[in-house]
Amino acid sequence: GDSVTQMEGPVTLSEEAFLTINCTYTATGYPSLFWYVQYPGEGLQLLLKATKADDKGSNKGFEATYRKETTSFHLEKGSVQVSDSAVYFCALSGLSSGGGADGLTFGKGTHLIIQP
Amino acid sequence: KAGVTQTPRYLIKTRGQQVTLSCSPISGHRSVSWYQQTPGQGLQFLFEYFSETQRNKGNFPGRFSGRQFSNSRSEMNVSTLELGDSALYLCASSPSTGSGNTIYFGEGSWLTVV
């Protein structure tokens, strides 16, 4: 079945540092790829998405490019802020995802801590 | 536009009881899906409903069930609760179904089974 692998962390960075969170996936066909963010005590918020190979999703300074040749969707940000501290989830949606046709398959989540 | 609304936000139940969680999707959204989040297993897909029909189901026992009403609101039910059912249950909605749709999540219902 489909799967998503990402570093779990915690990842600790200083403010204004460059961020990369790696995400690789295994899926049949051509899945759509997503990054979600979860702040403490809250639900998931969509950060960005890409629906086909070579698409770049971007939002709030974060970017990720859908790389089919390396089955990756790494999240990057040039200069992180304390307010970016959260848990980041990489996810895919495709055939046979989560046991069904359209459910999201999530990675384990990466806990990001930004220190002032 | 209001987001996905889940009720109740917090609840405590005893082993063997059953629980019903409610979800109101974003206005105009016809697809509702449910996920379970635990520290050990992470986020796992439970099921998806579209136009009152269950389209697909994750790998959960039959104690977990759901339904969708004609106004797209959804409920999920867990019967014969076990300690391991303690989790954050997230409801999500999207305009339609299909892998390219953006899925929007509610804040979740925190269930504690004692």
XYZ file of N, CA, C and O in Angstrom, chain A:
464
model
N 0.826 -1.203 0.000
C 0.000 0.000 0.000
C 0.857 1.248 0.000
O 2.089 1.206 0.023
N 0.187 2.389 -0.033
C 0.877 3.674 -0.028
C 1.545 3.935 1.315
O 1.056 3.481 2.355
N 2.618 4.687 1.288
C 3.281 5.067 2.533
C 4.024 6.375 2.351
O 4.401 6.747 1.235
N 4.237 7.076 3.475
C 4.978 8.334 3.495
C 6.015 8.245 4.609
O 5.686 7.844 5.733
N 7.236 8.637 4.308
C 8.313 8.614 5.285
C 8.868 10.013 5.457
O 9.205 10.683 4.485
N 8.960 10.475 6.686
C 9.545 11.774 6.974
C 10.301 11.689 8.288
O 10.016 10.843 9.128
N 11.286 12.569 8.469
C 12.035 12.627 9.713
C 11.068 13.042 10.826
O 10.189 13.880 10.625
N 11.233 12.416 12.012
C 10.294 12.701 13.086
C 10.762 13.790 14.025
O 9.960 14.473 14.651
N 12.043 13.965 14.137
C 12.558 15.010 15.011
C 12.546 14.605 16.469
O 12.572 13.416 16.765
N 12.551 15.607 17.401
C 12.352 17.013 17.059
C 13.533 17.630 16.309
O 14.661 17.212 16.491
N 13.190 18.568 15.456
C 14.179 19.352 14.748
C 14.227 20.718 15.410
O 13.217 21.409 15.473
N 15.386 21.093 15.908
C 15.551 22.364 16.605
C 16.451 23.269 15.787
O 17.564 22.887 15.430
N 15.952 24.470 15.488
C 16.708 25.452 14.712
C 16.649 26.809 15.389
O 15.721 27.081 16.168
N 17.593 27.640 15.043
C 17.560 29.025 15.505
C 16.739 29.863 14.534
O 16.617 29.533 13.345
N 16.181 30.944 15.065
C 15.405 31.851 14.224
C 16.259 32.325 13.045
O 17.457 32.551 13.194
N 15.636 32.439 11.886
C 16.255 32.878 10.618
C 17.098 31.786 9.960
O 17.687 32.043 8.903
N 17.134 30.605 10.509
C 17.859 29.506 9.870
C 17.070 28.978 8.676
O 15.867 29.220 8.541
N 17.774 28.221 7.808
C 17.142 27.581 6.657
C 16.566 26.236 7.091
O 17.206 25.484 7.822
N 15.359 25.943 6.627
C 14.676 24.716 7.031
C 14.498 23.775 5.847
O 14.075 24.192 4.765
N 14.810 22.523 6.075
C 14.430 21.450 5.146
C 13.865 20.303 5.963
O 14.510 19.840 6.908
N 12.686 19.854 5.607
C 12.111 18.635 6.194
C 11.911 17.663 5.033
O 11.153 17.940 4.101
N 12.590 16.539 5.101
C 12.522 15.576 4.010
C 11.257 14.731 4.070
O 10.791 14.348 5.148
N 10.722 14.437 2.900
C 9.546 13.580 2.774
C 9.697 12.745 1.513
O 9.926 13.292 0.430
N 9.600 11.441 1.656
C 9.583 10.555 0.503
C 8.334 9.691 0.578
O 7.781 9.473 1.665
N 7.905 9.183 -0.564
C 6.657 8.440 -0.575
C 6.757 7.207 -1.464
O 7.628 7.099 -2.328
N 5.842 6.301 -1.209
C 5.640 5.129 -2.057
C 4.165 5.088 -2.402
O 3.316 5.130 -1.503
N 3.861 5.042 -3.678
C 2.454 5.035 -4.099
C 2.340 4.474 -5.495
O 3.275 4.555 -6.285
N 1.189 3.932 -5.780
C 0.901 3.513 -7.148
C 0.280 4.696 -7.887
O -0.383 5.545 -7.280
N 0.523 4.752 -9.158
C -0.080 5.814 -9.944
C 0.526 7.169 -9.673
O 1.721 7.297 -9.390
N -0.316 8.187 -9.718
C 0.143 9.572 -9.594
C -0.600 10.266 -8.458
O -1.624 10.905 -8.677
N -0.069 10.153 -7.252
C -0.778 10.745 -6.105
C -0.659 12.261 -6.087
O 0.216 12.844 -6.733
N -1.531 12.902 -5.341
C -1.357 14.304 -4.983
C -0.613 14.351 -3.658
O -0.768 13.461 -2.817
N 0.189 15.386 -3.470
C 1.034 15.491 -2.278
C 0.707 16.757 -1.501
O 0.409 17.804 -2.097
N 0.774 16.663 -0.186
C 0.372 17.755 0.692
C 1.354 17.900 1.845
O 1.979 16.932 2.289
N 1.456 19.125 2.346
C 2.051 19.384 3.654
C 0.987 20.047 4.522
O 0.362 21.035 4.112
N 0.782 19.458 5.714
C -0.121 20.025 6.704
C 0.697 20.428 7.926
O 1.727 19.828 8.228
N 0.200 21.426 8.668
C 0.852 21.866 9.894
C -0.154 21.796 11.047
O -1.349 22.078 10.852
N 0.332 21.369 12.187
C -0.524 21.262 13.378
C 0.120 22.013 14.531
O 1.196 21.650 15.007
N -0.551 23.075 14.981
C -0.091 23.825 16.142
C -0.640 23.165 17.407
O -1.660 22.468 17.351
N -0.005 23.355 18.542
C -0.417 22.670 19.774
C -1.898 22.827 20.064
O -2.433 23.935 20.063
N -2.560 21.695 20.299
C -3.974 21.711 20.666
C -4.932 22.003 19.541
O -6.128 22.177 19.780
N -4.433 22.053 18.322
C -5.292 22.398 17.194
C -5.369 21.270 16.168
O -4.640 20.285 16.246
N -6.263 21.420 15.219
C -6.357 20.466 14.123
C -5.297 20.739 13.079
O -4.371 21.522 13.288
N -5.430 20.107 11.938
C -4.459 20.237 10.853
C -4.842 21.385 9.929
O -6.009 21.540 9.581
N -3.838 22.145 9.533
C -4.054 23.208 8.551
C -3.253 22.880 7.302
O -2.080 22.522 7.388
N -3.895 23.002 6.151
C -3.172 22.787 4.906
C -2.130 23.880 4.733
O -2.435 25.073 4.815
N -0.891 23.480 4.470
C 0.175 24.439 4.241
C 0.387 24.649 2.739
O 0.397 25.772 2.251
N 0.516 23.554 2.002
C 0.661 23.642 0.558
C 0.407 22.277 -0.065
O 0.381 21.272 0.639
N 0.215 22.281 -1.394
C -0.031 21.016 -2.066
C 0.512 21.068 -3.495
O 0.785 22.142 -4.035
N 0.669 19.880 -4.088
C 1.052 19.751 -5.500
C 0.346 18.519 -6.049
O 0.306 17.484 -5.389
N -0.196 18.648 -7.217
C -1.016 17.559 -7.742
C -0.373 16.800 -8.897
O -0.889 15.759 -9.305
N 0.748 17.298 -9.433
C 1.404 16.543 -10.494
C 2.903 16.796 -10.458
O 3.385 17.759 -9.855
N 3.639 15.936 -11.130
C 5.096 15.988 -11.120
C 5.605 17.360 -11.554
O 5.059 17.976 -12.469
N 6.638 17.822 -10.852
C 7.320 19.096 -11.086
C 6.528 20.315 -10.629
O 7.022 21.439 -10.718
N 5.313 20.123 -10.118
C 4.568 21.225 -9.520
C 5.283 21.703 -8.275
O 5.827 20.888 -7.520
N 5.263 23.006 -8.024
C 5.791 23.549 -6.780
C 4.639 24.172 -6.013
O 3.941 25.048 -6.532
N 4.435 23.699 -4.778
C 3.476 24.328 -3.903
C 4.183 25.340 -3.025
O 5.338 25.123 -2.633
N 3.509 26.454 -2.703
C 4.143 27.453 -1.841
C 3.092 28.191 -1.040
O 1.952 28.394 -1.501
N 3.487 28.597 0.167
C 2.574 29.329 1.044
C 3.361 29.808 2.253
O 4.146 29.048 2.833
N 3.166 31.046 2.660
C 3.772 31.607 3.875
C 5.281 31.434 3.898
O 5.874 31.243 4.961
N 5.939 31.472 2.761
C 7.383 31.333 2.697
C 7.861 29.900 2.598
O 9.050 29.656 2.387
N 6.961 28.943 2.749
C 7.303 27.533 2.609
C 7.134 27.104 1.152
O 6.248 27.584 0.457
N 7.987 26.172 0.714
C 7.904 25.635 -0.644
C 8.168 24.145 -0.627
O 8.904 23.642 0.233
N 7.588 23.451 -1.605
C 7.903 22.038 -1.801
C 7.643 21.708 -3.261
O 6.653 22.176 -3.839
N 8.532 20.908 -3.863
C 8.409 20.537 -5.270
C 8.169 19.043 -5.386
O 8.878 18.241 -4.775
N 7.198 18.676 -6.184
C 6.822 17.279 -6.422
C 7.847 16.659 -7.375
O 7.871 16.959 -8.561
N 8.695 15.798 -6.840
C 9.749 15.155 -7.627
C 9.396 13.684 -7.821
O 9.604 12.867 -6.924
N 8.871 13.358 -8.990
C 8.461 11.972 -9.222
C 9.667 11.050 -9.372
O 9.648 9.903 -8.940
N 10.746 11.559 -9.948
C 11.910 10.699 -10.188
C 12.564 10.237 -8.877
O 13.143 9.151 -8.823
N 12.450 11.062 -7.836
C 13.016 10.678 -6.532
C 11.903 10.387 -5.522
O 12.204 10.156 -4.343
N 10.664 10.376 -5.960
C 9.480 10.188 -5.089
C 9.620 11.001 -3.815
O 9.534 10.459 -2.687
N 9.834 12.301 -3.972
C 10.049 13.152 -2.813
C 9.217 14.424 -2.896
O 8.777 14.836 -3.977
N 9.029 15.030 -1.726
C 8.263 16.280 -1.630
C 8.798 17.020 -0.406
O 8.106 17.240 0.576
N 10.035 17.444 -0.463
C 10.714 18.043 0.678
C 10.209 19.454 0.935
O 10.063 20.262 0.005
N 10.005 19.782 2.197
C 9.528 21.106 2.591
C 10.717 22.004 2.917
O 11.614 21.588 3.655
N 10.698 23.236 2.398
C 11.801 24.170 2.646
C 11.255 25.544 2.995
O 10.177 25.940 2.544
N 12.051 26.258 3.811
C 11.769 27.666 4.085
C 13.098 28.360 4.302
O 13.956 27.843 5.030
N 13.246 29.513 3.727
C 14.539 30.193 3.759
C 14.907 30.766 5.109
O 16.088 30.801 5.468
N 13.940 31.234 5.877
C 14.236 31.896 7.142
C 13.082 31.644 8.098
O 12.013 32.243 7.967
N 13.288 30.741 9.050
C 12.192 30.359 9.938
C 12.044 31.351 11.090
O 12.992 32.040 11.482
N 10.827 31.383 11.624
C 10.490 32.242 12.755
C 10.021 31.383 13.927
O 9.607 30.232 13.732
N 10.035 31.967 15.113
C 9.572 31.236 16.302
C 8.138 30.749 16.095
O 7.776 29.642 16.514
N 7.331 31.542 15.407
C 5.923 31.190 15.172
C 5.754 29.983 14.249
O 4.642 29.453 14.107
N 6.815 29.532 13.615
C 6.756 28.333 12.763
C 6.863 27.046 13.578
O 6.721 25.942 13.015
N 7.109 27.166 14.854
C 7.201 25.976 15.715
C 5.863 25.233 15.699
O 4.821 25.807 16.036
N 5.899 23.975 15.315
C 4.678 23.182 15.137
C 5.090 21.782 14.707
O 6.279 21.486 14.579
N 4.093 20.940 14.459
C 4.348 19.628 13.877
C 3.904 19.660 12.416
O 2.795 20.107 12.109
N 4.781 19.207 11.528
C 4.529 19.246 10.093
C 4.329 17.824 9.574
O 5.136 16.932 9.841
N 3.248 17.643 8.821
C 2.907 16.326 8.285
C 2.943 16.359 6.761
O 2.305 17.211 6.138
N 3.644 15.406 6.211
C 3.609 15.174 4.766
C 2.528 14.125 4.506
O 2.376 13.177 5.294
N 1.773 14.278 3.437
C 0.684 13.347 3.165
C 0.488 13.179 1.666
O 0.869 14.037 0.876
N -0.111 12.052 1.302
C -0.447 11.835 -0.101
C -1.881 11.340 -0.210
O -2.433 10.755 0.720
N -2.446 11.580 -1.361
C -3.791 11.120 -1.654
C -3.775 10.469 -3.016
O -3.379 11.084 -3.988
N -4.144 9.225 -3.045
C -4.129 8.536 -4.323
C -4.877 7.239 -4.234
O -5.627 7.003 -3.295
N -4.655 6.412 -5.203
C -5.314 5.117 -5.229
C -4.835 4.264 -4.072
O -3.663 4.291 -3.723
N -5.745 3.548 -3.482
C -5.487 2.630 -2.376
C -4.820 3.314 -1.200
O -4.134 2.699 -0.428
N -5.039 4.611 -1.039
C -4.460 5.316 0.093
C -5.280 5.042 1.354
O -6.485 5.174 1.343
N -4.659 4.670 2.438
C -5.360 4.432 3.699
C -6.379 3.325 3.596
O -7.323 3.252 4.387
N -6.231 2.441 2.656
C -7.168 1.330 2.556
C -8.336 1.629 1.651
O -9.155 0.770 1.379
N -8.456 2.871 1.203
C -9.559 3.196 0.309
C -9.043 3.960 -0.884
O -7.848 3.994 -1.134
N -9.922 4.589 -1.587
C -9.523 5.246 -2.832
C -8.959 6.634 -2.606
O -8.031 7.054 -3.270
N -9.480 7.365 -1.653
C -9.144 8.775 -1.597
C -8.672 9.277 -0.240
O -8.409 10.451 -0.098
N -8.576 8.430 0.763
C -8.124 8.899 2.063
C -6.671 9.315 2.024
O -5.878 8.824 1.222
N -6.310 10.267 2.882
C -4.927 10.708 2.969
C -4.088 9.700 3.745
O -4.523 9.184 4.771
N -2.888 9.464 3.246
C -1.884 8.691 3.980
C -0.856 9.673 4.502
O -0.274 10.434 3.721
N -0.636 9.670 5.804
C 0.246 10.647 6.448
C 1.574 10.030 6.854
O 1.658 8.842 7.196
N 2.604 10.867 6.874
C 3.829 10.516 7.553
C 3.635 10.675 9.056
O 2.579 11.109 9.519
N 4.646 10.332 9.836
C 4.544 10.343 11.299
C 4.569 11.767 11.864
O 4.264 11.960 13.037
N 4.961 12.725 11.077
C 5.023 14.105 11.546
C 6.412 14.480 12.033
O 7.121 13.650 12.624
N 6.800 15.716 11.775
C 8.092 16.245 12.218
C 7.847 17.403 13.162
O 7.206 18.392 12.787
N 8.331 17.252 14.405
C 8.169 18.302 15.395
C 9.288 19.320 15.208
O 10.468 19.002 15.378
N 8.921 20.537 14.859
C 9.878 21.608 14.610
C 9.853 22.598 15.764
O 8.786 23.095 16.142
N 11.018 22.876 16.305
C 11.165 23.844 17.395
C 12.110 24.936 16.925
O 13.254 24.651 16.539
N 11.645 26.177 16.950
C 12.474 27.316 16.556
C 12.794 28.127 17.803
O 11.892 28.590 18.502
N 14.075 28.292 18.054
C 14.524 29.043 19.228
C 14.892 30.477 18.837
O 15.486 30.694 17.786
N 14.515 31.447 19.686
C 14.845 32.848 19.386
C 16.352 33.098 19.434
O 17.096 32.355 20.054
